[in-house]
Amino acid sequence: MLYFDFINPYIIYSAYVTITIGLIVFIFRRPEGIKQYKKPLLTIVAILLIYTQTMRYLYPIFIGTFTWQESLPFYVCRITSPVLLYYAITRDKRVEGFLYFLGGTGIWGVFIPNGPIANIGELTEYFFIDHLLLGLTSFYLIKVERYAPSYNTLVMFTFMFGVTLFLFMPLNLYLGTEYFHKRDLDIARTIFPGVSYITFGILLTIALFIFFNIYYFMAKKVIVSEQIKTAMEF
């Protein structure tokens, strides 16, 4: 386990964002090259995710720091990371929609790494690995795998997210936990002082719906541009 408290957090943040954007640009510019080496690349992704899952769950059990208040997989990134691991191993296209929309929210962890940049020193290497890979997955799917999302899928995952978020509200309050974005309520209150948990849940679901729409239309634009490019080649 590695903490990044030995370097100025703004340097870490700048490097993390720069690497992520650089890899996104590479995916858009070299999709055919990535497709050529898809098998070894997905193998590397699987190895990295096996490592992060081991460090996130098995290692805390081994050293006795695993707690039900903090260590359960009830966050979107923790739910989608094993699904990405499954996809990297099986290439099962049935989970592409799940990874494109919900997995794509991992990009939030790149640009907003658990709140203020000053908190980066409290993060571990598996946080950075998981969110980087999840953040890149959506771009990989539309450029390399030519995934075409449907609007019904967008609506379904927005609904699922909203329902899950509201189901966790009484559970978090009863157990004193911060699962499924409860901890983000404090971040929201820096912008909207005094906002209630319910109002926060509504605003977050709306924000997610807007984010999903951006990704949906991004995919549509990529698909149209690829069709135009193909037509011009003939």
Short mmCIF file of N, CA and C in Angstrom, two decimals, residues 66-234:
data_model
loop_
_atom_site.label_atom_id
_atom_site.label_comp_id
_atom_site.label_asym_id
_atom_site.label_seq_id
_atom_site.Cartn_x
_atom_site.Cartn_y
_atom_site.Cartn_z
N PHE A 66 -9.87 -4.31 8.18
CA PHE A 66 -11.13 -4.36 7.44
C PHE A 66 -12.29 -4.05 8.39
N THR A 67 -13.12 -3.07 8.04
CA THR A 67 -14.29 -2.73 8.86
C THR A 67 -15.51 -2.62 7.97
N TRP A 68 -16.68 -2.96 8.51
CA TRP A 68 -17.89 -2.87 7.72
C TRP A 68 -18.31 -1.41 7.51
N GLN A 69 -17.77 -0.48 8.32
CA GLN A 69 -18.11 0.92 8.13
C GLN A 69 -17.40 1.55 6.93
N GLU A 70 -16.21 1.01 6.57
CA GLU A 70 -15.40 1.65 5.53
C GLU A 70 -15.03 0.73 4.37
N SER A 71 -15.01 -0.56 4.59
CA SER A 71 -14.35 -1.47 3.64
C SER A 71 -15.27 -2.24 2.71
N LEU A 72 -16.56 -2.03 2.79
CA LEU A 72 -17.48 -2.76 1.91
C LEU A 72 -17.56 -2.07 0.54
N PRO A 73 -17.92 -2.81 -0.50
CA PRO A 73 -17.85 -2.26 -1.87
C PRO A 73 -19.09 -1.48 -2.29
N PHE A 74 -19.58 -0.59 -1.45
CA PHE A 74 -20.82 0.12 -1.75
C PHE A 74 -20.56 1.54 -2.25
N TYR A 75 -19.72 1.63 -3.25
CA TYR A 75 -19.49 2.87 -3.99
C TYR A 75 -19.53 2.50 -5.47
N VAL A 76 -19.88 3.44 -6.32
CA VAL A 76 -19.98 3.13 -7.74
C VAL A 76 -18.66 2.61 -8.29
N CYS A 77 -17.54 3.25 -7.92
CA CYS A 77 -16.25 2.81 -8.45
C CYS A 77 -15.88 1.42 -7.95
N ARG A 78 -16.23 1.12 -6.69
CA ARG A 78 -15.92 -0.20 -6.15
C ARG A 78 -16.80 -1.28 -6.76
N ILE A 79 -17.99 -0.91 -7.19
CA ILE A 79 -18.89 -1.88 -7.84
C ILE A 79 -18.45 -2.11 -9.28
N THR A 80 -18.04 -1.04 -9.96
CA THR A 80 -17.72 -1.17 -11.38
C THR A 80 -16.32 -1.74 -11.63
N SER A 81 -15.40 -1.58 -10.68
CA SER A 81 -14.05 -2.11 -10.89
C SER A 81 -14.03 -3.63 -11.09
N PRO A 82 -14.74 -4.43 -10.26
CA PRO A 82 -14.78 -5.87 -10.52
C PRO A 82 -15.45 -6.22 -11.85
N VAL A 83 -16.42 -5.40 -12.25
CA VAL A 83 -17.07 -5.64 -13.54
C VAL A 83 -16.07 -5.39 -14.68
N LEU A 84 -15.26 -4.35 -14.53
CA LEU A 84 -14.21 -4.10 -15.52
C LEU A 84 -13.20 -5.25 -15.54
N LEU A 85 -12.87 -5.78 -14.38
CA LEU A 85 -11.98 -6.95 -14.31
C LEU A 85 -12.60 -8.13 -15.06
N TYR A 86 -13.88 -8.35 -14.82
CA TYR A 86 -14.60 -9.42 -15.53
C TYR A 86 -14.55 -9.20 -17.04
N TYR A 87 -14.77 -7.95 -17.46
CA TYR A 87 -14.75 -7.64 -18.89
C TYR A 87 -13.36 -7.83 -19.49
N ALA A 88 -12.34 -7.43 -18.76
CA ALA A 88 -10.96 -7.57 -19.26
C ALA A 88 -10.60 -9.03 -19.48
N ILE A 89 -11.19 -9.91 -18.67
CA ILE A 89 -10.90 -11.35 -18.78
C ILE A 89 -11.77 -12.02 -19.83
N THR A 90 -13.06 -11.65 -19.88
CA THR A 90 -14.02 -12.38 -20.72
C THR A 90 -14.38 -11.67 -22.03
N ARG A 91 -14.18 -10.33 -22.09
CA ARG A 91 -14.63 -9.52 -23.23
C ARG A 91 -16.13 -9.63 -23.43
N ASP A 92 -16.87 -9.82 -22.37
CA ASP A 92 -18.33 -10.00 -22.43
C ASP A 92 -19.00 -8.66 -22.76
N LYS A 93 -19.56 -8.55 -23.96
CA LYS A 93 -20.15 -7.30 -24.42
C LYS A 93 -21.43 -6.93 -23.68
N ARG A 94 -22.00 -7.86 -22.95
CA ARG A 94 -23.23 -7.57 -22.22
C ARG A 94 -23.03 -6.54 -21.11
N VAL A 95 -21.79 -6.35 -20.67
CA VAL A 95 -21.54 -5.39 -19.58
C VAL A 95 -20.98 -4.06 -20.11
N GLU A 96 -20.91 -3.91 -21.43
CA GLU A 96 -20.34 -2.68 -21.98
C GLU A 96 -21.16 -1.45 -21.62
N GLY A 97 -22.49 -1.56 -21.63
CA GLY A 97 -23.33 -0.42 -21.27
C GLY A 97 -23.11 -0.01 -19.83
N PHE A 98 -23.01 -0.99 -18.94
CA PHE A 98 -22.76 -0.74 -17.52
C PHE A 98 -21.44 -0.01 -17.34
N LEU A 99 -20.42 -0.49 -18.04
CA LEU A 99 -19.09 0.11 -17.91
C LEU A 99 -19.03 1.48 -18.57
N TYR A 100 -19.73 1.64 -19.70
CA TYR A 100 -19.67 2.92 -20.40
C TYR A 100 -20.27 4.04 -19.55
N PHE A 101 -21.43 3.79 -18.97
CA PHE A 101 -22.10 4.84 -18.20
C PHE A 101 -21.64 4.87 -16.75
N LEU A 102 -21.90 3.82 -15.99
CA LEU A 102 -21.54 3.85 -14.57
C LEU A 102 -20.04 3.78 -14.37
N GLY A 103 -19.35 2.93 -15.13
CA GLY A 103 -17.90 2.87 -15.03
C GLY A 103 -17.26 4.18 -15.44
N GLY A 104 -17.89 4.86 -16.40
CA GLY A 104 -17.37 6.13 -16.88
C GLY A 104 -17.32 7.22 -15.82
N THR A 105 -18.11 7.06 -14.75
CA THR A 105 -18.07 8.05 -13.67
C THR A 105 -16.73 8.03 -12.94
N GLY A 106 -15.91 7.03 -13.23
CA GLY A 106 -14.58 6.98 -12.64
C GLY A 106 -13.75 8.20 -12.99
N ILE A 107 -14.11 8.88 -14.08
CA ILE A 107 -13.37 10.09 -14.48
C ILE A 107 -13.53 11.17 -13.43
N TRP A 108 -14.62 11.11 -12.65
CA TRP A 108 -14.80 12.08 -11.56
C TRP A 108 -13.69 11.94 -10.53
N GLY A 109 -13.26 10.69 -10.32
CA GLY A 109 -12.19 10.44 -9.35
C GLY A 109 -10.84 10.94 -9.81
N VAL A 110 -10.74 11.23 -11.11
CA VAL A 110 -9.50 11.81 -11.64
C VAL A 110 -9.49 13.31 -11.41
N PHE A 111 -10.59 13.97 -11.77
CA PHE A 111 -10.64 15.43 -11.68
C PHE A 111 -11.07 15.93 -10.31
N ILE A 112 -11.80 15.09 -9.56
CA ILE A 112 -12.19 15.46 -8.19
C ILE A 112 -11.82 14.28 -7.29
N PRO A 113 -10.55 14.12 -6.95
CA PRO A 113 -10.08 12.94 -6.20
C PRO A 113 -10.45 12.97 -4.71
N ASN A 114 -11.68 12.59 -4.42
CA ASN A 114 -12.15 12.56 -3.02
C ASN A 114 -12.11 13.93 -2.36
N GLY A 115 -12.58 14.94 -3.09
CA GLY A 115 -12.66 16.26 -2.49
C GLY A 115 -11.49 17.15 -2.84
N PRO A 116 -11.04 17.99 -1.91
CA PRO A 116 -9.96 18.94 -2.19
C PRO A 116 -8.67 18.25 -2.59
N ILE A 117 -7.89 18.93 -3.42
CA ILE A 117 -6.62 18.38 -3.88
C ILE A 117 -5.69 18.09 -2.70
N ALA A 118 -5.82 18.88 -1.65
CA ALA A 118 -4.97 18.69 -0.47
C ALA A 118 -5.15 17.32 0.17
N ASN A 119 -6.29 16.65 -0.12
CA ASN A 119 -6.56 15.33 0.45
C ASN A 119 -5.84 14.20 -0.27
N ILE A 120 -5.14 14.50 -1.35
CA ILE A 120 -4.51 13.45 -2.16
C ILE A 120 -3.53 12.61 -1.33
N GLY A 121 -2.90 13.21 -0.36
CA GLY A 121 -1.96 12.46 0.48
C GLY A 121 -2.60 11.33 1.24
N GLU A 122 -3.95 11.32 1.36
CA GLU A 122 -4.66 10.27 2.07
C GLU A 122 -5.07 9.13 1.14
N LEU A 123 -4.83 9.30 -0.16
CA LEU A 123 -5.25 8.30 -1.14
C LEU A 123 -4.14 7.28 -1.39
N THR A 124 -4.54 6.11 -1.88
CA THR A 124 -3.59 5.03 -2.12
C THR A 124 -3.44 4.77 -3.62
N GLU A 125 -2.46 3.97 -3.96
CA GLU A 125 -2.21 3.68 -5.38
C GLU A 125 -3.39 2.97 -6.03
N TYR A 126 -4.13 2.16 -5.26
CA TYR A 126 -5.24 1.45 -5.90
C TYR A 126 -6.41 2.39 -6.19
N PHE A 127 -6.53 3.49 -5.46
CA PHE A 127 -7.52 4.51 -5.81
C PHE A 127 -7.18 5.09 -7.18
N PHE A 128 -5.91 5.46 -7.38
CA PHE A 128 -5.50 6.06 -8.64
C PHE A 128 -5.63 5.07 -9.81
N ILE A 129 -5.26 3.83 -9.58
CA ILE A 129 -5.34 2.83 -10.65
C ILE A 129 -6.78 2.58 -11.06
N ASP A 130 -7.65 2.34 -10.09
CA ASP A 130 -9.06 2.05 -10.38
C ASP A 130 -9.71 3.19 -11.16
N HIS A 131 -9.55 4.41 -10.69
CA HIS A 131 -10.23 5.53 -11.33
C HIS A 131 -9.64 5.86 -12.69
N LEU A 132 -8.34 5.69 -12.84
CA LEU A 132 -7.73 5.90 -14.16
C LEU A 132 -8.30 4.90 -15.17
N LEU A 133 -8.31 3.63 -14.82
CA LEU A 133 -8.79 2.60 -15.73
C LEU A 133 -10.27 2.77 -16.04
N LEU A 134 -11.07 3.06 -15.01
CA LEU A 134 -12.51 3.27 -15.24
C LEU A 134 -12.74 4.51 -16.10
N GLY A 135 -11.98 5.57 -15.83
CA GLY A 135 -12.13 6.79 -16.61
C GLY A 135 -11.79 6.60 -18.07
N LEU A 136 -10.84 5.73 -18.37
CA LEU A 136 -10.43 5.47 -19.75
C LEU A 136 -11.36 4.51 -20.48
N THR A 137 -12.08 3.69 -19.72
CA THR A 137 -12.87 2.61 -20.32
C THR A 137 -13.91 3.12 -21.31
N SER A 138 -14.62 4.18 -20.96
CA SER A 138 -15.67 4.69 -21.86
C SER A 138 -15.09 5.08 -23.21
N PHE A 139 -13.95 5.73 -23.20
CA PHE A 139 -13.32 6.16 -24.45
C PHE A 139 -12.80 4.95 -25.24
N TYR A 140 -12.29 3.97 -24.52
CA TYR A 140 -11.86 2.73 -25.17
C TYR A 140 -13.05 2.04 -25.85
N LEU A 141 -14.18 2.00 -25.18
CA LEU A 141 -15.33 1.29 -25.72
C LEU A 141 -15.84 1.91 -27.01
N ILE A 142 -15.90 3.24 -27.06
CA ILE A 142 -16.47 3.85 -28.26
C ILE A 142 -15.46 3.94 -29.42
N LYS A 143 -14.16 4.04 -29.11
CA LYS A 143 -13.19 4.18 -30.17
C LYS A 143 -12.60 2.86 -30.64
N VAL A 144 -12.38 1.94 -29.72
CA VAL A 144 -11.76 0.67 -30.08
C VAL A 144 -12.80 -0.41 -30.32
N GLU A 145 -13.76 -0.52 -29.43
CA GLU A 145 -14.78 -1.56 -29.55
C GLU A 145 -16.00 -1.11 -30.35
N ARG A 146 -16.04 0.19 -30.71
CA ARG A 146 -17.15 0.77 -31.47
C ARG A 146 -18.50 0.55 -30.75
N TYR A 147 -18.49 0.69 -29.45
CA TYR A 147 -19.72 0.55 -28.67
C TYR A 147 -20.67 1.71 -28.98
N ALA A 148 -21.95 1.40 -29.21
CA ALA A 148 -22.96 2.41 -29.51
C ALA A 148 -24.04 2.35 -28.43
N PRO A 149 -24.02 3.28 -27.49
CA PRO A 149 -25.00 3.25 -26.39
C PRO A 149 -26.40 3.60 -26.86
N SER A 150 -27.39 3.07 -26.16
CA SER A 150 -28.78 3.42 -26.43
C SER A 150 -29.27 4.36 -25.34
N TYR A 151 -30.26 5.18 -25.69
CA TYR A 151 -30.77 6.13 -24.70
C TYR A 151 -31.55 5.41 -23.61
N ASN A 152 -32.16 4.28 -23.95
CA ASN A 152 -32.86 3.50 -22.93
C ASN A 152 -31.89 3.01 -21.86
N THR A 153 -30.68 2.64 -22.28
CA THR A 153 -29.66 2.21 -21.32
C THR A 153 -29.28 3.36 -20.40
N LEU A 154 -29.15 4.55 -20.96
CA LEU A 154 -28.84 5.75 -20.18
C LEU A 154 -29.89 5.97 -19.10
N VAL A 155 -31.16 5.93 -19.51
CA VAL A 155 -32.26 6.15 -18.55
C VAL A 155 -32.29 5.06 -17.49
N MET A 156 -32.07 3.83 -17.89
CA MET A 156 -32.11 2.71 -16.95
C MET A 156 -31.05 2.86 -15.87
N PHE A 157 -29.82 3.21 -16.25
CA PHE A 157 -28.76 3.32 -15.26
C PHE A 157 -28.91 4.56 -14.39
N THR A 158 -29.50 5.62 -14.93
CA THR A 158 -29.81 6.79 -14.10
C THR A 158 -30.83 6.40 -13.04
N PHE A 159 -31.86 5.68 -13.45
CA PHE A 159 -32.90 5.24 -12.52
C PHE A 159 -32.32 4.31 -11.46
N MET A 160 -31.50 3.36 -11.88
CA MET A 160 -30.87 2.43 -10.94
C MET A 160 -30.01 3.17 -9.92
N PHE A 161 -29.26 4.16 -10.40
CA PHE A 161 -28.41 4.93 -9.50
C PHE A 161 -29.26 5.68 -8.48
N GLY A 162 -30.31 6.36 -8.95
CA GLY A 162 -31.16 7.13 -8.06
C GLY A 162 -31.82 6.27 -7.01
N VAL A 163 -32.36 5.13 -7.41
CA VAL A 163 -33.02 4.22 -6.47
C VAL A 163 -32.03 3.72 -5.43
N THR A 164 -30.84 3.30 -5.88
CA THR A 164 -29.82 2.79 -4.96
C THR A 164 -29.39 3.87 -3.97
N LEU A 165 -29.21 5.09 -4.48
CA LEU A 165 -28.79 6.20 -3.63
C LEU A 165 -29.80 6.44 -2.52
N PHE A 166 -31.09 6.44 -2.86
CA PHE A 166 -32.11 6.71 -1.86
C PHE A 166 -32.33 5.52 -0.92
N LEU A 167 -32.07 4.32 -1.40
CA LEU A 167 -32.15 3.15 -0.51
C LEU A 167 -31.06 3.19 0.55
N PHE A 168 -29.90 3.75 0.19
CA PHE A 168 -28.78 3.81 1.13
C PHE A 168 -28.93 4.94 2.15
N MET A 169 -29.81 5.89 1.88
CA MET A 169 -29.96 7.01 2.81
C MET A 169 -30.33 6.57 4.23
N PRO A 170 -31.42 5.82 4.42
CA PRO A 170 -31.74 5.38 5.79
C PRO A 170 -30.72 4.40 6.34
N LEU A 171 -30.12 3.58 5.46
CA LEU A 171 -29.12 2.62 5.92
C LEU A 171 -27.89 3.33 6.46
N ASN A 172 -27.42 4.35 5.75
CA ASN A 172 -26.26 5.12 6.21
C ASN A 172 -26.55 5.82 7.54
N LEU A 173 -27.73 6.40 7.65
CA LEU A 173 -28.08 7.12 8.86
C LEU A 173 -28.20 6.16 10.05
N TYR A 174 -28.71 4.97 9.80
CA TYR A 174 -28.89 3.98 10.87
C TYR A 174 -27.55 3.39 11.31
N LEU A 175 -26.69 3.09 10.33
CA LEU A 175 -25.42 2.42 10.64
C LEU A 175 -24.28 3.41 10.91
N GLY A 176 -24.50 4.69 10.61
CA GLY A 176 -23.43 5.67 10.78
C GLY A 176 -22.34 5.52 9.75
N THR A 177 -22.70 5.07 8.54
CA THR A 177 -21.74 4.86 7.46
C THR A 177 -21.87 5.96 6.41
N GLU A 178 -20.99 5.93 5.43
CA GLU A 178 -21.00 6.95 4.37
C GLU A 178 -20.96 6.32 2.99
N TYR A 179 -21.67 5.20 2.83
CA TYR A 179 -21.65 4.49 1.56
C TYR A 179 -22.49 5.21 0.51
N PHE A 180 -22.18 4.87 -0.72
CA PHE A 180 -22.88 5.35 -1.92
C PHE A 180 -23.07 6.87 -1.90
N HIS A 181 -21.95 7.57 -1.83
CA HIS A 181 -21.86 9.02 -1.99
C HIS A 181 -22.31 9.83 -0.79
N LYS A 182 -22.56 9.19 0.36
CA LYS A 182 -22.91 9.96 1.55
C LYS A 182 -21.79 10.94 1.92
N ARG A 183 -20.54 10.51 1.76
CA ARG A 183 -19.42 11.38 2.11
C ARG A 183 -19.33 12.59 1.19
N ASP A 184 -19.92 12.50 -0.01
CA ASP A 184 -19.90 13.64 -0.93
C ASP A 184 -20.87 14.73 -0.50
N LEU A 185 -21.73 14.44 0.47
CA LEU A 185 -22.65 15.43 0.98
C LEU A 185 -21.89 16.62 1.57
N ASP A 186 -20.78 16.35 2.25
CA ASP A 186 -19.98 17.43 2.83
C ASP A 186 -19.39 18.33 1.74
N ILE A 187 -18.98 17.70 0.63
CA ILE A 187 -18.47 18.48 -0.50
C ILE A 187 -19.57 19.36 -1.07
N ALA A 188 -20.78 18.80 -1.20
CA ALA A 188 -21.91 19.55 -1.74
C ALA A 188 -22.25 20.74 -0.85
N ARG A 189 -22.08 20.55 0.46
CA ARG A 189 -22.44 21.62 1.39
C ARG A 189 -21.46 22.79 1.35
N THR A 190 -20.30 22.60 0.75
CA THR A 190 -19.40 23.74 0.57
C THR A 190 -19.92 24.65 -0.54
N ILE A 191 -20.75 24.08 -1.44
CA ILE A 191 -21.34 24.85 -2.53
C ILE A 191 -22.76 25.29 -2.18
N PHE A 192 -23.52 24.35 -1.56
CA PHE A 192 -24.90 24.63 -1.14
C PHE A 192 -25.00 24.42 0.37
N PRO A 193 -24.64 25.41 1.15
CA PRO A 193 -24.66 25.26 2.62
C PRO A 193 -26.04 24.85 3.13
N GLY A 194 -26.04 23.85 4.01
CA GLY A 194 -27.29 23.43 4.62
C GLY A 194 -28.16 22.53 3.76
N VAL A 195 -27.67 22.11 2.59
CA VAL A 195 -28.48 21.25 1.73
C VAL A 195 -28.78 19.94 2.45
N SER A 196 -30.01 19.45 2.35
CA SER A 196 -30.41 18.22 3.03
C SER A 196 -29.91 17.00 2.27
N TYR A 197 -29.90 15.87 2.94
CA TYR A 197 -29.46 14.62 2.32
C TYR A 197 -30.35 14.27 1.12
N ILE A 198 -31.65 14.45 1.27
CA ILE A 198 -32.59 14.12 0.19
C ILE A 198 -32.38 15.04 -1.00
N THR A 199 -32.26 16.35 -0.74
CA THR A 199 -32.02 17.29 -1.82
C THR A 199 -30.71 16.99 -2.53
N PHE A 200 -29.70 16.64 -1.74
CA PHE A 200 -28.41 16.25 -2.31
C PHE A 200 -28.58 15.05 -3.24
N GLY A 201 -29.35 14.06 -2.81
CA GLY A 201 -29.57 12.88 -3.63
C GLY A 201 -30.24 13.22 -4.95
N ILE A 202 -31.22 14.12 -4.91
CA ILE A 202 -31.91 14.54 -6.13
C ILE A 202 -30.94 15.28 -7.06
N LEU A 203 -30.17 16.21 -6.49
CA LEU A 203 -29.22 16.98 -7.30
C LEU A 203 -28.14 16.08 -7.91
N LEU A 204 -27.67 15.10 -7.13
CA LEU A 204 -26.63 14.20 -7.63
C LEU A 204 -27.18 13.33 -8.76
N THR A 205 -28.41 12.86 -8.63
CA THR A 205 -29.02 12.04 -9.68
C THR A 205 -29.21 12.86 -10.96
N ILE A 206 -29.62 14.13 -10.81
CA ILE A 206 -29.76 15.01 -11.97
C ILE A 206 -28.40 15.24 -12.62
N ALA A 207 -27.38 15.47 -11.79
CA ALA A 207 -26.02 15.68 -12.32
C ALA A 207 -25.55 14.44 -13.08
N LEU A 208 -25.86 13.27 -12.55
CA LEU A 208 -25.46 12.03 -13.22
C LEU A 208 -26.19 11.89 -14.56
N PHE A 209 -27.47 12.24 -14.58
CA PHE A 209 -28.25 12.18 -15.82
C PHE A 209 -27.63 13.10 -16.87
N ILE A 210 -27.23 14.30 -16.47
CA ILE A 210 -26.58 15.23 -17.39
C ILE A 210 -25.25 14.66 -17.88
N PHE A 211 -24.48 14.09 -16.96
CA PHE A 211 -23.19 13.46 -17.32
C PHE A 211 -23.41 12.32 -18.31
N PHE A 212 -24.38 11.48 -18.06
CA PHE A 212 -24.68 10.37 -18.98
C PHE A 212 -25.07 10.89 -20.36
N ASN A 213 -25.83 11.99 -20.41
CA ASN A 213 -26.22 12.57 -21.69
C ASN A 213 -25.00 13.07 -22.45
N ILE A 214 -24.07 13.69 -21.74
CA ILE A 214 -22.83 14.15 -22.39
C ILE A 214 -22.10 12.97 -23.02
N TYR A 215 -22.00 11.87 -22.27
CA TYR A 215 -21.32 10.69 -22.79
C TYR A 215 -22.11 10.04 -23.93
N TYR A 216 -23.42 10.07 -23.83
CA TYR A 216 -24.26 9.50 -24.90
C TYR A 216 -24.03 10.24 -26.21
N PHE A 217 -24.10 11.58 -26.16
CA PHE A 217 -23.93 12.36 -27.39
C PHE A 217 -22.48 12.37 -27.87
N MET A 218 -21.54 12.21 -26.95
CA MET A 218 -20.15 12.05 -27.35
C MET A 218 -20.01 10.78 -28.20
N ALA A 219 -20.61 9.69 -27.74
CA ALA A 219 -20.54 8.44 -28.48
C ALA A 219 -21.20 8.56 -29.84
N LYS A 220 -22.35 9.24 -29.88
CA LYS A 220 -23.05 9.42 -31.15
C LYS A 220 -22.20 10.22 -32.13
N LYS A 221 -21.52 11.23 -31.63
CA LYS A 221 -20.67 12.04 -32.50
C LYS A 221 -19.50 11.22 -33.04
N VAL A 222 -18.92 10.39 -32.18
CA VAL A 222 -17.82 9.53 -32.61
C VAL A 222 -18.30 8.55 -33.67
N ILE A 223 -19.48 7.98 -33.47
CA ILE A 223 -20.03 7.01 -34.42
C ILE A 223 -20.27 7.66 -35.78
N VAL A 224 -20.87 8.87 -35.77
CA VAL A 224 -21.14 9.58 -37.02
C VAL A 224 -19.85 9.92 -37.74
N SER A 225 -18.84 10.39 -36.99
CA SER A 225 -17.56 10.74 -37.61
C SER A 225 -16.88 9.53 -38.22
N GLU A 226 -17.02 8.37 -37.55
CA GLU A 226 -16.44 7.14 -38.08
C GLU A 226 -17.17 6.71 -39.36
N GLN A 227 -18.48 6.90 -39.39
CA GLN A 227 -19.26 6.55 -40.58
C GLN A 227 -18.88 7.44 -41.76
N ILE A 228 -18.69 8.74 -41.49
CA ILE A 228 -18.29 9.67 -42.54
C ILE A 228 -16.90 9.31 -43.06
N LYS A 229 -15.99 8.99 -42.14
CA LYS A 229 -14.63 8.62 -42.52
C LYS A 229 -14.64 7.37 -43.40
N THR A 230 -15.45 6.37 -43.03
CA THR A 230 -15.54 5.13 -43.79
C THR A 230 -16.11 5.38 -45.18
N ALA A 231 -17.15 6.25 -45.24
CA ALA A 231 -17.78 6.56 -46.51
C ALA A 231 -16.81 7.27 -47.45
N MET A 232 -16.00 8.17 -46.90
CA MET A 232 -15.03 8.90 -47.72
C MET A 232 -13.94 8.00 -48.26
N GLU A 233 -13.62 6.93 -47.52
CA GLU A 233 -12.58 6.00 -47.97
C GLU A 233 -13.03 5.21 -49.20
N PHE A 234 -14.36 5.08 -49.35
CA PHE A 234 -14.88 4.38 -50.51
C PHE A 234 -15.25 5.34 -51.62
#
